[in-house]
Amino acid sequence: MVRFLTAGESHGPGLVALLEGLPAGIAISEAVIREDLARRQMGYGRGGRMQIETDYAVLQSGVRHGYTTGAPIAMLIENRDHTTGNGPDGKPWTHTMSKEPVEGDVTPIHRLRPGHADTPGISKYLQDDARNILERSSARESTSRVAVGAICRAFLSEFGVEVHSHVTNIGGVQAHPPEPVDWDVAEDSPVRCADPDASALMVREVDAAKEAGDSLGGVVEVVATGLPIGLGSHIQWDTKLSTRLMASVGSVNAVKGVEVGKGFELADLRGSKVHDVIKPIEEWERNGNGGWAKPWPRRTNNAGGLEGGMTTGEPLIIRAVVKPIATMISPLPSVDLTTGELAQAHYERSDITFVPTCGVIAEAMVLVTLADAFMEKFGGDHISETLRNYESYRATVGPRNGS
Ligand code: EPS
């Protein structure tokens, strides 16, 4: 099983990631992980924090001489803000976030922010300072996830799998990028949008929201190509790859909905307009080894690459709606934790929108989930064994007469 855990607080000394379950022999380096971490830091509408950090994951274990050994991979990512920046009351974060009791007061956060984890968190964990909740619930944690995703990307690239993302909506500005999406255009856009006109409008919308002291949500789409048919299973609710993907993408900070393929649009359509017709064998393509490039290809991909909880071999398309950031320059009315009386919600530096970043985080979650599905299906302790199993499976999936 490919699984990971993260630890760390937003303004503590650093973040931790622990990944296990990948085979030995995958080429990986801190520089490769850094590429995805840098993508996570970009995006128009981000606050001042991203100017402070240069997120870098230092490998602690599981990689030797440039290759995974099969052992758990641990990573440490420093929070630069912890040692260089000031927290509340102009005191250094080392003071505010000290593990040891400190001399003098640390002003607690009592004015709860609607939309963040503050209110249920302080109730459930019986905390008198919402900082003990928000430090962990901050999307800063997603740095660890993206580092883990980068390693899974290296693993999946051995099978020709690519995972990309783009922003299709910010604050109601809808993108209509040409098909297929040009990923370079998305990566070059300040809001990671592959439609240049919409990209410019989104930037304006972010500026307008900033001017109004408000925040914006939107929609991101993740696309995975090069997947074999038959990852996941129809057998149990929790073995379905659809379940696992929707849960993992749904776990991304601020995500309030996930759809696959045409998703909610399907409600308005008849079956004849929905289901992806299978092409006859005359239209199938061969790969370089004489096998089928993609067995059972479809005329359309409304299912977004998943049928019955399994991959169809068509591109996996998964979208997530991201709510507007809960911390706002013009805070909402709220209540004070000590008295329950009316108070303005707490404001600390924040982003106007986080949607472009969410695409990169959603990619990471898809990458881990797919890596898990690959290891479940093909196993192996060294990548060469996994690849052998993959190739022998691929040789069996065409028509039963073996042509
Ligand atoms: C983030 C770090 C945070 C926020 C953002 C994500 O930094 P700070 O709180 O120091 O400004 O920029 O957090 C949120 C979106 C959130 O809701 O908590 C990061 O590293 O991505």
PDB file of C-alpha atoms and ligand atoms in Angstrom, residues 10-11 40 46-50 53 55 81 93 113 116 134 137-143 253 325-327 348-351 354 357 361, ligand 1:
ATOM      1  CA  SER A  10       2.151  26.597   9.576  1.00  0.00           C
ATOM      2  CA  HIS A  11       4.464  28.760  11.705  1.00  0.00           C
ATOM      3  CA  ARG A  40       2.716  25.075  -5.433  1.00  0.00           C
ATOM      4  CA  ARG A  46      -1.322  34.677  -2.897  1.00  0.00           C
ATOM      5  CA  GLY A  47      -0.342  36.594   0.223  1.00  0.00           C
ATOM      6  CA  GLY A  48       3.059  37.630   1.541  1.00  0.00           C
ATOM      7  CA  ARG A  49       4.018  34.217   2.898  1.00  0.00           C
ATOM      8  CA  MET A  50       5.135  32.876  -0.448  1.00  0.00           C
ATOM      9  CA  GLU A  53       9.381  30.751   1.798  1.00  0.00           C
ATOM     10  CA  ASP A  55       9.957  25.445   0.026  1.00  0.00           C
ATOM     11  CA  ASP A  81       8.965  32.255   8.549  1.00  0.00           C
ATOM     12  CA  TRP A  93       7.366  33.099  15.663  1.00  0.00           C
ATOM     13  CA  ARG A 113     -13.134  32.839  11.684  1.00  0.00           C
ATOM     14  CA  HIS A 116     -11.914  27.929   8.892  1.00  0.00           C
ATOM     15  CA  LEU A 134      -5.450  26.997  12.758  1.00  0.00           C
ATOM     16  CA  SER A 137      -5.514  23.322   9.593  1.00  0.00           C
ATOM     17  CA  SER A 138      -3.639  25.906   7.490  1.00  0.00           C
ATOM     18  CA  ALA A 139      -3.100  24.950   3.880  1.00  0.00           C
ATOM     19  CA  ARG A 140       0.611  25.267   4.606  1.00  0.00           C
ATOM     20  CA  GLU A 141       0.365  21.508   5.283  1.00  0.00           C
ATOM     21  CA  SER A 142      -0.193  20.941   1.583  1.00  0.00           C
ATOM     22  CA  THR A 143       3.549  21.523   1.053  1.00  0.00           C
ATOM     23  CA  ASN A 253      -7.948  22.222   1.839  1.00  0.00           C
ATOM     24  CA  ILE A 325     -10.355  31.559   1.550  1.00  0.00           C
ATOM     25  CA  ALA A 326     -11.863  31.927   5.021  1.00  0.00           C
ATOM     26  CA  THR A 327      -9.418  34.576   6.285  1.00  0.00           C
ATOM     27  CA  GLU A 348      -3.797  37.574   9.973  1.00  0.00           C
ATOM     28  CA  ARG A 349      -1.986  37.855   6.657  1.00  0.00           C
ATOM     29  CA  SER A 350      -3.821  35.753   4.069  1.00  0.00           C
ATOM     30  CA  ASP A 351      -4.309  35.032   0.390  1.00  0.00           C
ATOM     31  CA  PHE A 354      -5.718  29.868  -3.343  1.00  0.00           C
ATOM     32  CA  THR A 357      -2.327  26.344  -5.771  1.00  0.00           C
ATOM     33  CA  ILE A 361      -2.229  19.995  -4.440  1.00  0.00           C
TER      34      ILE A 361
HETATM   35  C1  EPS B   1       0.160  28.715   2.973  1.00  0.00           C
HETATM   36  C2  EPS B   1       0.670  29.408   4.029  1.00  0.00           C
HETATM   37  C3  EPS B   1      -0.172  30.327   4.782  1.00  0.00           C
HETATM   38  C4  EPS B   1      -1.243  30.914   3.892  1.00  0.00           C
HETATM   39  C5  EPS B   1      -2.080  29.867   3.198  1.00  0.00           C
HETATM   40  C6  EPS B   1      -1.278  28.769   2.606  1.00  0.00           C
HETATM   41  O1  EPS B   1       0.703  31.286   5.251  1.00  0.00           O
HETATM   42  P1  EPS B   1       0.397  32.419   6.351  1.00  0.00           P
HETATM   43  O2  EPS B   1      -0.768  31.950   7.165  1.00  0.00           O
HETATM   44  O3  EPS B   1       1.662  32.501   7.153  1.00  0.00           O
HETATM   45  O4  EPS B   1       0.136  33.678   5.587  1.00  0.00           O
HETATM   46  O5  EPS B   1      -0.638  31.691   2.883  1.00  0.00           O
HETATM   47  O6  EPS B   1      -2.994  29.326   4.107  1.00  0.00           O
HETATM   48  C7  EPS B   1      -4.300  29.180   3.765  1.00  0.00           C
HETATM   49  C8  EPS B   1      -4.767  29.282   2.574  1.00  0.00           C
HETATM   50  C9  EPS B   1      -5.186  28.834   4.859  1.00  0.00           C
HETATM   51  O7  EPS B   1      -6.387  28.806   4.622  1.00  0.00           O
HETATM   52  O8  EPS B   1      -4.710  28.633   5.970  1.00  0.00           O
HETATM   53  C10 EPS B   1       1.005  27.884   2.113  1.00  0.00           C
HETATM   54  O9  EPS B   1       2.182  27.612   2.424  1.00  0.00           O
HETATM   55  O10 EPS B   1       0.496  27.453   1.080  1.00  0.00           O
END
